[in-house]
Coordinates of C-alpha atoms in Angstrom, one line a residue:
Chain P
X121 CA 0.0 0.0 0.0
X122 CA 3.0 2.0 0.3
X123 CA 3.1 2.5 -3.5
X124 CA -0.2 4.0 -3.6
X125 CA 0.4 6.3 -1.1
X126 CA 3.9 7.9 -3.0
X127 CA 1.7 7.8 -5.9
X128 CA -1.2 9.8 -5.1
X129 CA 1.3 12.6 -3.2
X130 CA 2.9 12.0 -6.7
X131 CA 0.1 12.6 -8.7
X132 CA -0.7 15.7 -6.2
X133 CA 2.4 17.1 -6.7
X134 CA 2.3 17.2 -10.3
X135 CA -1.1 18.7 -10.3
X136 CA -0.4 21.3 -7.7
X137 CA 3.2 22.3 -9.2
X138 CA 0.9 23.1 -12.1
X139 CA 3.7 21.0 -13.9
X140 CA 3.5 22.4 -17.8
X141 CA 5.7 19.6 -19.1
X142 CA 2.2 17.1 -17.7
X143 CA -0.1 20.3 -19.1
X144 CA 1.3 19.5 -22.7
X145 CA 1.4 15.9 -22.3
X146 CA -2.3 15.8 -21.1
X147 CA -3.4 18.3 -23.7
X148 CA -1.5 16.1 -26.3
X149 CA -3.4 13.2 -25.1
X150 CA -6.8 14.8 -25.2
X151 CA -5.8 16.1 -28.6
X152 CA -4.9 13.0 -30.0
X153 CA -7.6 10.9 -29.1
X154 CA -10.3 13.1 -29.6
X155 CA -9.3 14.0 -33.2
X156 CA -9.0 10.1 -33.8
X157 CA -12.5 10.0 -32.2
X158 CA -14.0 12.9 -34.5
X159 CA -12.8 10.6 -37.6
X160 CA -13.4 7.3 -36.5
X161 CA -16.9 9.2 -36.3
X162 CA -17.3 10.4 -39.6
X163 CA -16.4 7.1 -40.8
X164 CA -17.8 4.7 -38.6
X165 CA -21.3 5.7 -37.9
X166 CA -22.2 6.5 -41.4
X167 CA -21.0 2.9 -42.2
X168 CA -22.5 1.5 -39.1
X169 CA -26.1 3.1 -40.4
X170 CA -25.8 1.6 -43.5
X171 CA -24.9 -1.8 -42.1
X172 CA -27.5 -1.5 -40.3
X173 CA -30.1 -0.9 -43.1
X174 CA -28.6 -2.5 -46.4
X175 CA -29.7 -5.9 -46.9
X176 CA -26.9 -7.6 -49.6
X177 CA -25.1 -10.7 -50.2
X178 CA -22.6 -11.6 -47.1
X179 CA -23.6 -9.5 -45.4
X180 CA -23.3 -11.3 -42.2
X181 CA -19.8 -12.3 -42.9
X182 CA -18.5 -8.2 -43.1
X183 CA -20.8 -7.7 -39.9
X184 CA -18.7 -10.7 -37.4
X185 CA -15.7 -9.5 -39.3
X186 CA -16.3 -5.8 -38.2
X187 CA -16.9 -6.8 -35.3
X188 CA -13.6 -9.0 -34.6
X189 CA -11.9 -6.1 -35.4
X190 CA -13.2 -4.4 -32.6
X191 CA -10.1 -6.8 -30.9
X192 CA -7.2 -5.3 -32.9
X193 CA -4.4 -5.5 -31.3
X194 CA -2.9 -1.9 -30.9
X195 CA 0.7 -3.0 -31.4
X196 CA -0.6 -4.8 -34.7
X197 CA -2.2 -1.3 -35.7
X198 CA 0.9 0.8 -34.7
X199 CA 3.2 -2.1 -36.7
X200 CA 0.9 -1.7 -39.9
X201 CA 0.6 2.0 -39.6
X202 CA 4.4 2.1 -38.6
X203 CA 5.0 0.5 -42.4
X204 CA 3.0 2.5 -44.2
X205 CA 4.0 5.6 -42.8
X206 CA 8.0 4.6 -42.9
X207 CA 9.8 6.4 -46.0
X208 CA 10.9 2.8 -47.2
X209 CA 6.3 2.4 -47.4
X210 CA 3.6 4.3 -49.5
X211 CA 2.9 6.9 -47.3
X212 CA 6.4 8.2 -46.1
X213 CA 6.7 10.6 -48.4
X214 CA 4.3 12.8 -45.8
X215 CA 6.7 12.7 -43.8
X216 CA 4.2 11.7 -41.0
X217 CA 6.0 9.3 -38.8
X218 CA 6.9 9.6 -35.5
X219 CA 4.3 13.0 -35.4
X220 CA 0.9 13.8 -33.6
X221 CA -0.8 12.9 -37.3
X222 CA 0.5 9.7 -37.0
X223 CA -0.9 8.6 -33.9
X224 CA -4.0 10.1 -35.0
X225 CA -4.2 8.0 -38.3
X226 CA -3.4 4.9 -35.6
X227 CA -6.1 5.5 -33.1
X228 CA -8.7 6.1 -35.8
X229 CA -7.7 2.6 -37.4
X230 CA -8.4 1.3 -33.9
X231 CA -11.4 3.3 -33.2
X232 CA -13.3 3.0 -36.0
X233 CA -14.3 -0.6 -36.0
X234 CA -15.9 0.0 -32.8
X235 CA -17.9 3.4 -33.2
X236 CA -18.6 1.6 -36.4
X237 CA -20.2 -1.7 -34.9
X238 CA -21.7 -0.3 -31.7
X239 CA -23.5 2.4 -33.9
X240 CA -25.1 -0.1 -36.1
X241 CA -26.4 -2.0 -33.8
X242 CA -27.9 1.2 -32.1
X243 CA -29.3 1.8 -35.5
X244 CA -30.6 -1.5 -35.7
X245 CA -32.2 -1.6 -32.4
X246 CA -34.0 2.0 -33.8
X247 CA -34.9 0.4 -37.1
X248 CA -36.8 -2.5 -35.2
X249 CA -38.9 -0.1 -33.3
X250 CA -39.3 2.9 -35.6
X251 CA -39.1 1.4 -38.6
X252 CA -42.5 0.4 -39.3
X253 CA -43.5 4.3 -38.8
X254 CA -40.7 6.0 -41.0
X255 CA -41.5 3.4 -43.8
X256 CA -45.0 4.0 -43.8
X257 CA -44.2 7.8 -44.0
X258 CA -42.7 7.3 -47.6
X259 CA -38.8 9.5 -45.9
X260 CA -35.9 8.1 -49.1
X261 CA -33.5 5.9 -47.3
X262 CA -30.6 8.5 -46.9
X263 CA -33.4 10.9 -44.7
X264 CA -34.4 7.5 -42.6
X265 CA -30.2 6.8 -41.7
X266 CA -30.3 10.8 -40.8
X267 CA -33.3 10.3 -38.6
X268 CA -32.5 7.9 -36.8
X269 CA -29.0 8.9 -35.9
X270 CA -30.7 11.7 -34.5
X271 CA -33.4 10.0 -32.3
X272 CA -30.5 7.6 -30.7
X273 CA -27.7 10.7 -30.5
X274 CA -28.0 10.3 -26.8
X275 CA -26.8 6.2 -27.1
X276 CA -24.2 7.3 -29.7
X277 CA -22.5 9.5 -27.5
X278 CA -22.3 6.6 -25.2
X279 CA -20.7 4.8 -28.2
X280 CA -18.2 7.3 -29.6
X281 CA -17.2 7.5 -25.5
X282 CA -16.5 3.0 -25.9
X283 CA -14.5 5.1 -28.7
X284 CA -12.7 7.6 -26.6
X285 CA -11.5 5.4 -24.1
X286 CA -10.6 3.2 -26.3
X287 CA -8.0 5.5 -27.5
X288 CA -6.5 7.2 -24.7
X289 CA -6.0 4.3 -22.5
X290 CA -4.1 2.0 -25.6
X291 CA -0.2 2.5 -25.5
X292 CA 1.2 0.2 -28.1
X293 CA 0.1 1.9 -31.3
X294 CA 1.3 5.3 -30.1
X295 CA 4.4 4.1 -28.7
X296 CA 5.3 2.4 -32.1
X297 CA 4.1 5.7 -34.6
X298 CA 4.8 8.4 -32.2
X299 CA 8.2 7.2 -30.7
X300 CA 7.0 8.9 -27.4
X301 CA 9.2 11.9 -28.0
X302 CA 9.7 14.0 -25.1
X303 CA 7.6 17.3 -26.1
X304 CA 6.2 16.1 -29.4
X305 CA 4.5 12.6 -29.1
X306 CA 4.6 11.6 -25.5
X307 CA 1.4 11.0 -24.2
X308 CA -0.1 10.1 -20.8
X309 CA 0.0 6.1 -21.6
X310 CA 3.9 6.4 -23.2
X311 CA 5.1 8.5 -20.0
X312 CA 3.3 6.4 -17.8
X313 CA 5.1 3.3 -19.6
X314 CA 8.1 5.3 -19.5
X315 CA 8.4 6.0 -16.2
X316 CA 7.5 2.2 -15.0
X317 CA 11.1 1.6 -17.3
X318 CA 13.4 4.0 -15.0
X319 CA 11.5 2.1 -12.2
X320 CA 9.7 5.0 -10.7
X321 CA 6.1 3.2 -10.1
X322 CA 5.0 6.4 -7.9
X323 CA 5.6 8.5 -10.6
X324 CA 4.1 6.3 -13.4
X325 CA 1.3 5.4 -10.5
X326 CA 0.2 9.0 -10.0
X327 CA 0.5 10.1 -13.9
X328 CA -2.0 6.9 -14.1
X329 CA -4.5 8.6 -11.7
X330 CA -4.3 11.4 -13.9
X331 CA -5.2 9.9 -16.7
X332 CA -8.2 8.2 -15.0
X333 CA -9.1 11.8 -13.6
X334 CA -8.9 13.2 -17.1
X335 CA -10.9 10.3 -19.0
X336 CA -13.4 10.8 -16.1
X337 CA -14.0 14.5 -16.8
X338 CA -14.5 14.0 -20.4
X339 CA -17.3 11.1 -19.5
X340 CA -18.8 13.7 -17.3
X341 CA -19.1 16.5 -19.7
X342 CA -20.2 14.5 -22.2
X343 CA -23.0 13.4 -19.3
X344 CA -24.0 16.8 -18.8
X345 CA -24.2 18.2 -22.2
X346 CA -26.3 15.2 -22.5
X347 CA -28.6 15.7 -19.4
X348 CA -28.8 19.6 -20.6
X349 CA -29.6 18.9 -24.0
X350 CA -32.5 16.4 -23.6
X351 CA -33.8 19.3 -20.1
X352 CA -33.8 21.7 -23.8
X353 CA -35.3 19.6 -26.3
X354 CA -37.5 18.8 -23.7
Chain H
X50 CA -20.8 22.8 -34.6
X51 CA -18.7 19.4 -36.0
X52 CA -16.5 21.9 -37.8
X53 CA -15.6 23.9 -35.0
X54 CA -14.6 21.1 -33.0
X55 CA -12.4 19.7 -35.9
X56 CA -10.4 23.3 -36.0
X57 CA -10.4 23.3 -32.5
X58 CA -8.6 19.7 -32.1
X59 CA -6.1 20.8 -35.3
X60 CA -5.4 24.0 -33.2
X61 CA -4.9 21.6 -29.9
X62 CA -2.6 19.2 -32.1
X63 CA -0.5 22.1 -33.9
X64 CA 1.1 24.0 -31.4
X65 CA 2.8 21.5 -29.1
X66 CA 6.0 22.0 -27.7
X67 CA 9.1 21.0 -29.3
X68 CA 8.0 21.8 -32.5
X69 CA 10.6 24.0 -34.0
X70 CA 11.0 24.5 -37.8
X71 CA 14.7 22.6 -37.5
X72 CA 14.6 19.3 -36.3
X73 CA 16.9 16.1 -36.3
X74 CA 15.3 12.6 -35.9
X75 CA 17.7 10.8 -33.3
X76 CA 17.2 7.3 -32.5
X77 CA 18.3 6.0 -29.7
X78 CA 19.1 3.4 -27.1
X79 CA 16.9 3.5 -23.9
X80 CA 19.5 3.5 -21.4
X81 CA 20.8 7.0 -23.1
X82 CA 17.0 8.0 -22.7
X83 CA 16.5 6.7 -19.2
X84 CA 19.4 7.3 -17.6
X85 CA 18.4 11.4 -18.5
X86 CA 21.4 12.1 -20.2
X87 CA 19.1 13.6 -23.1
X88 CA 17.3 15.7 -20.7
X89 CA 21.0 17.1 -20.4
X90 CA 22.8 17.7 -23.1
X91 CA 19.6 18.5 -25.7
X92 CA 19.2 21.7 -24.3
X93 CA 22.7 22.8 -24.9
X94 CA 22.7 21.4 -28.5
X95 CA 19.4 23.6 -28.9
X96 CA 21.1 26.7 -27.7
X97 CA 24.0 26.4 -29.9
X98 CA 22.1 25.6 -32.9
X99 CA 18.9 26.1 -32.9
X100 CA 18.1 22.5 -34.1
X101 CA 15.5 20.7 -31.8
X102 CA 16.2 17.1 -31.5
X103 CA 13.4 14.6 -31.5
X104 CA 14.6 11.4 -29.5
X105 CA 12.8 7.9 -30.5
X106 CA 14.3 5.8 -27.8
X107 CA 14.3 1.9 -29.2
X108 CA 16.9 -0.9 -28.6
X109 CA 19.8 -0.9 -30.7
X110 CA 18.8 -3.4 -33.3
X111 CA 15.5 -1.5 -33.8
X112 CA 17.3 1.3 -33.8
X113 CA 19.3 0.6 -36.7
X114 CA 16.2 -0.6 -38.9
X115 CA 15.3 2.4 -37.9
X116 CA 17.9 4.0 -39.5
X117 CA 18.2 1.4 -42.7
X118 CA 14.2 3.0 -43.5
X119 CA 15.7 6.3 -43.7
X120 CA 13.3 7.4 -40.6
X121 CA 15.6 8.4 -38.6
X122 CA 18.8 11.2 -39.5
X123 CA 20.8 10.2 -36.9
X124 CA 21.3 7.2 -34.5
X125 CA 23.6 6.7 -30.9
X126 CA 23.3 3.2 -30.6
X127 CA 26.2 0.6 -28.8
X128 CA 26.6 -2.6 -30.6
X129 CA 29.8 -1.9 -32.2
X130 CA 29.8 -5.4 -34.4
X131 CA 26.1 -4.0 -36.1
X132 CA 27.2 -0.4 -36.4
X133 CA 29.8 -2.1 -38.6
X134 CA 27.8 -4.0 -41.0
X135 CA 25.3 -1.0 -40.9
X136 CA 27.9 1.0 -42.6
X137 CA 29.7 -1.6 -44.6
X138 CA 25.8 -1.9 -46.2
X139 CA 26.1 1.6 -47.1
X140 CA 23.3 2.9 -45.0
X141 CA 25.7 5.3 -42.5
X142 CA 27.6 8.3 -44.0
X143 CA 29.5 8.7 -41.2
X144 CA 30.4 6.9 -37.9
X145 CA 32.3 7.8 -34.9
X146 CA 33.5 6.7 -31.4
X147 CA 30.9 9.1 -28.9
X148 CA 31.8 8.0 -25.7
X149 CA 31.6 5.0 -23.3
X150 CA 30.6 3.4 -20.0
X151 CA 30.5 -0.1 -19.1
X152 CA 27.8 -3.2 -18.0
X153 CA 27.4 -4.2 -14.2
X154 CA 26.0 -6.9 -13.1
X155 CA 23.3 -6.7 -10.9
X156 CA 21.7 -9.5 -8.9
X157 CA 20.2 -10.1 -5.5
X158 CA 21.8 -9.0 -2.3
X159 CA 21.4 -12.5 -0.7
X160 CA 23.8 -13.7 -4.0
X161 CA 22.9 -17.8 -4.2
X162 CA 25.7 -18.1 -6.8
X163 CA 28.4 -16.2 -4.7
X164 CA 29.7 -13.7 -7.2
X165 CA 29.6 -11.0 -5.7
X166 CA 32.9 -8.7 -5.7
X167 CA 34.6 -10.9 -8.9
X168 CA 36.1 -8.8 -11.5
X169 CA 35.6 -11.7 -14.0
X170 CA 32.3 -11.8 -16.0
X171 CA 32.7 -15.0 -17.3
X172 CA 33.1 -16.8 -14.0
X173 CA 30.5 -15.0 -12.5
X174 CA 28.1 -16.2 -15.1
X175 CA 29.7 -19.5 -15.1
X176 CA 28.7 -19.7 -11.4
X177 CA 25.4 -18.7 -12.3
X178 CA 24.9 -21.4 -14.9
X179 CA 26.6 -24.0 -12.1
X180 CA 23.7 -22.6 -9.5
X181 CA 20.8 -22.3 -12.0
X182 CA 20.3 -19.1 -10.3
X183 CA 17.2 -17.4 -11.7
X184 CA 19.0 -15.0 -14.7
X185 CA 16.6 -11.8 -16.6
X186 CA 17.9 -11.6 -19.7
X187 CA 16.7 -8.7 -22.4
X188 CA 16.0 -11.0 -25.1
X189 CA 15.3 -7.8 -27.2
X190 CA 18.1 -8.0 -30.0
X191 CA 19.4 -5.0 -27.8
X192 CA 22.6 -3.7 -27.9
X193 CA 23.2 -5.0 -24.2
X194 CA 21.4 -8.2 -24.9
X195 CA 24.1 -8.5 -28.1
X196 CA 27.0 -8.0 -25.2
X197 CA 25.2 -10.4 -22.9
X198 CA 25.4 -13.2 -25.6
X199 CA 29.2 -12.1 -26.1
X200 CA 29.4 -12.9 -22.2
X201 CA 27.8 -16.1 -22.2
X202 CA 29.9 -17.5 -25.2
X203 CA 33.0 -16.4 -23.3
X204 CA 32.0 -17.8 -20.7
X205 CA 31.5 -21.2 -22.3
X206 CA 27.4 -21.6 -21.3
X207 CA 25.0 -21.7 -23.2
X208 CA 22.3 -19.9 -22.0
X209 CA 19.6 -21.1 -24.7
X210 CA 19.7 -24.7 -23.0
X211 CA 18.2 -23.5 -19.9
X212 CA 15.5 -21.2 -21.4
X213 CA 12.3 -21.4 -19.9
X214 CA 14.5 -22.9 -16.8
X215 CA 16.8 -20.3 -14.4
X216 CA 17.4 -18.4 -17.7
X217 CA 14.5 -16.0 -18.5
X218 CA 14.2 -14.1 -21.9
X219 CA 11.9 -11.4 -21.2
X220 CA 12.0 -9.4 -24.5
X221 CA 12.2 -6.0 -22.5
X222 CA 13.6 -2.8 -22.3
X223 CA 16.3 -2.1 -19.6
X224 CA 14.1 -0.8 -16.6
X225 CA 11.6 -3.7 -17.4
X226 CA 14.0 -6.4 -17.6
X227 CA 15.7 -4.6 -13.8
X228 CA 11.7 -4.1 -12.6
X229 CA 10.8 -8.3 -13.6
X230 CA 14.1 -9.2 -12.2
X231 CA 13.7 -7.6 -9.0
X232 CA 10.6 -9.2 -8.6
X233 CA 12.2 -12.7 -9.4
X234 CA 15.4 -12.2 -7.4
X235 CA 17.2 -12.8 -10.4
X236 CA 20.7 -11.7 -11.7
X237 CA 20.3 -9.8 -15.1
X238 CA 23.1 -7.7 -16.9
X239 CA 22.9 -4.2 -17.4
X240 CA 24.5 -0.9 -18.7
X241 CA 26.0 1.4 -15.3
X242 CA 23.3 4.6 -16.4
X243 CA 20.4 2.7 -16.4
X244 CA 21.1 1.2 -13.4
X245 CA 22.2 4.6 -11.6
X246 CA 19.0 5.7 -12.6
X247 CA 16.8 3.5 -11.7
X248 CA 14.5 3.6 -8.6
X249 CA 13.0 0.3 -8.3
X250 CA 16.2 -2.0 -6.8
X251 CA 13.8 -3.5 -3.8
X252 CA 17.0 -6.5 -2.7
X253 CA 19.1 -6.1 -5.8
X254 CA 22.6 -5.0 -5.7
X255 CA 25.7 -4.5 -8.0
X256 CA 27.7 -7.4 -7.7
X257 CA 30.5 -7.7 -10.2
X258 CA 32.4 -5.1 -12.0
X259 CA 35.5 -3.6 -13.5
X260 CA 35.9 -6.7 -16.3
X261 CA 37.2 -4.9 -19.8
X262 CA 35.2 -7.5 -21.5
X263 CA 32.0 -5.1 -20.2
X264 CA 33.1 -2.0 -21.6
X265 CA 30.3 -0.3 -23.5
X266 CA 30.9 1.7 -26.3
X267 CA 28.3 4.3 -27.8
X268 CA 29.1 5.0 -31.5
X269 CA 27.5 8.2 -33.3
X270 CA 26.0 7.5 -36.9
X271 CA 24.8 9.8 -39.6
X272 CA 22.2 7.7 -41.8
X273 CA 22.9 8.0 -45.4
X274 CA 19.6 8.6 -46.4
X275 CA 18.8 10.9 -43.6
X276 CA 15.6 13.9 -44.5
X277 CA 17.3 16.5 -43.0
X278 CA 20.8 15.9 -43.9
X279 CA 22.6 19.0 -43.2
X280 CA 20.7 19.3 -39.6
X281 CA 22.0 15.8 -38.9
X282 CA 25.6 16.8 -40.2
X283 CA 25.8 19.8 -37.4
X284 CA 24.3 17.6 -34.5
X285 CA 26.7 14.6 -35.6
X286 CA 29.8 17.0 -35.6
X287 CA 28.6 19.3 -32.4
X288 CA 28.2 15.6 -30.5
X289 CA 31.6 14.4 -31.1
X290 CA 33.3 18.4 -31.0
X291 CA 34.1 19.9 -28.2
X292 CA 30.5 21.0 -27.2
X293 CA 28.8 17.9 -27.0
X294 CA 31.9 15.8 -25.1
X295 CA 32.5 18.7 -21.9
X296 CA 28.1 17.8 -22.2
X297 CA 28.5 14.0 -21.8
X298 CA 31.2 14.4 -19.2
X299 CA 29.3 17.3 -17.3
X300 CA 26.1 14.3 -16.9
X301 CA 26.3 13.1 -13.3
X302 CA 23.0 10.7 -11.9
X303 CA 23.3 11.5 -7.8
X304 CA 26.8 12.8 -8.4
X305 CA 28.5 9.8 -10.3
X306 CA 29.7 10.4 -14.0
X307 CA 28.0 7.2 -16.2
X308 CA 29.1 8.5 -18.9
X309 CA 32.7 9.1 -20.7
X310 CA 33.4 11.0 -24.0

């Protein structure tokens, strides 16, 4: 219990120090995983509507396999990523590796799957009981997807939040892409990872409780914009 | 609404710190990381130059695929035998002698396989072998994993025989390897900055020593194929001038030098 003592004075300290070095990791954090978030987004839930609605041949085949890819591995991700984005690979001519862009274009690979498959079966739940009505209504197909996003937007912030956490609590993808370069790509996970390496567990302890204390204060103003916005629409 | 948040997050990820307009890709070991020295002499380099330094600290042998990819412009790495064949391949411009230190070895304070104040690696891992005391090994293609297996062969064991037995390939960094082998009570090698550095030691101890066979030399590369070539040419040369060896030798971890230009 010793340990968890130094690290909560640890993860005091840094707060109270107002420790900019942690400010621009945190922010980098937040940054990173809510920009891989907004895409995985744009991506995934149009997909996952459609999914949801399109009846073709194998289709049940692409929905397991989207769904087993909500499992990828992270490290598998960063490795892929890591290849593409290399200069000896397609992409290197961006010059992206080992840059915040990278470890976006990562976590979005990893998040998409999930926003993807969560939302479609939101969509599908919707479909089931609304359906009927929106059919019966004559609303073109592209209308219906629009609707019903709208009518579960409280569930699918629950589902790009799956997303969110997703993100900032993986290490090995932005470890591998982002090199966790003091000032440029280390984020909360690589310093906490980091730190455990020079053997300083209070340190890597405490920047852990950050983290938690940060992921928990974007679930809670996602809770409240939620609460405020259903009080408005009444 | 969705477009404001998008500028917002670009504005978030475009300004962080660190990101000057020169810049010069080093790749790394993580004891050179670890033990701080970085954290030292970057700044300096920075002030004399200009150049920002982005450090992507690896073990050696990723180190040098790194540089082989061209995604890295420079690389301080120690596995002198690689650097070689790294060069003779055509990938390194340039390659120098930076500076050096040496391995310890670091075991548990109650010592089953009495070694503690030899001088002699190879006896003290033959010991080891003869106790089938519990031994963390890297197992990471590392540069101190390479000098490990240089140890073992000199010593006459072979290690691979008892893997999965008292010899434990862990496939970690440094501080991973010290943190698993603390927990196990097992003897593991390691570099002296790492080891100066690091916090978590619970019953382990630096028991052997002082053998030449455990120097540990840090060589200086300039990738061939580097992106910002001339950058790379002024940290290579300011790293092995003047400048950059009164930096390494001005490094101290609680007052003891771990480093020597």
């Amino acid at each position: 219990m010793f340990d968890l003592a130094a690290a909560f004075s640890s993860a005091i300290a840094l707060i109270a120090g107002l420790d900019a070095e942690l400010f621009a990791i945190v922010r980098l954090s937040l940054g990173v995983s809510l920009a891989a978030v907004a895409i995985a987004a744009v991506i995934g839930l149009p997909l996952g509507a459609f999914l949801a609605l399109a009846r073709f041949p194998g289709r049940e085949v692409v929905l397991v396999a989207l769904n087993a890819l909500m499992g990828l591995p992270p490290v598998v991700v960063g490795l892929a990523v890591y290849v593409l984005l290399s200069r000896a690979g397609p992409l290197g001519s961006f010059g992206l590796l080992f840059t915040p862009g990278a470890m976006v274009i990562a976590q979005a690979v990893l998040v998409t799957p999930i926003i993807a498959a969560l939302g479609r079966q939101l969509v599908a739940d919707l479909w089931e009981a609304y359906g009927e009505q929106l059919r019966s209504l004559g609303a073109p197909r592209l209308r219906v997807i629009g609707t019903l996003l709208w009518d579960g937007r409280h569930s699918l912030i629950t589902v790009l939040l799956a997303g969110f956490g997703r993100a900032a609590a993986e290490v090995g993808a932005v470890m591998i892409v982002g090199g966790n370069i003091k000032g440029l790509t280390r984020t909360m996970t690589t310093a906490i990872s980091l730190e455990t390496s020079k053997g300083d567990l209070a340190m890597a302890l405490g920047l852990g409780m950050i983290l938690l204390a940060v992921v928990a204060a974007v679930n809670g103003a996602a809770f409240a914009a939620g609460a405020w916005a259903r009080r408005v629409s009444g | 609404m969705t477009l404001r948040l998008i500028s917002l997050l670009c504005a978030l990820l475009a300004s962080p710190a660190g990101a000057a307009d020169r810049f010069v890709v080093l790749a790394s070991t993580t004891s050179t990381e670890q033990s701080g020295l970085f954290g030292h002499i970057l700044p300096m380099f920075e002030l004399d130059t200009g150049i920002a330094v982005r450090v992507v600290a690896v073990g050696t042998g990723q180190a040098l695929k790194i540089g082989m990819q061209g995604d890295a412009d420079a690389l301080l790495v120690h596995d002198r035998v690689g650097e070689d064949r790294f060069i003779a391949d055509g990938h390194g411009a340039d390659r120098r002698d930076v500076m050096y230190n040496d391995f310890v070895l670091i075991g548990p304070a109650a010592d089953p396989a009495k070694v503690a104040g030899l001088t002699d690696a190879a006896l003290a891992l033959r010991r080891i072998a003869d106790a089938k005391a519990p031994f963390a090994s890297r197992g990471d293609d590392s540069g101190t994993h390479r000098s490990e297996l240089r140890l073992w062969k000199a010593a006459g064991v072979d290690p691979k025989a008892a893997e999965g037995g008292w010899y434990r390939e862990l496939g970690s960094g440094m501080g991973p390897t010290l943190n698993t082998a603390a927990g196990l009570g097992a003897y593991a090698l390691a570099d002296r900055a790492t080891w100066a550095s690091f916090r978590n030691r619970q019953s382990l101890a630096l028991l052997v020593q002082g053998d030449k066979a455990m120097t540990n030399p840090y060589g200086g590369i300039l990738v061939a194929r580097a992106r910002n070539p001339d950058d790379a040419r002024l940290w290579h040369d300011w790293l092995t001038g003047p400048r950059g060896k009164a930096a390494i030798a001005g490094f101290r971890i609680d007052g003891e030098q771990v480093f020597f230009p």
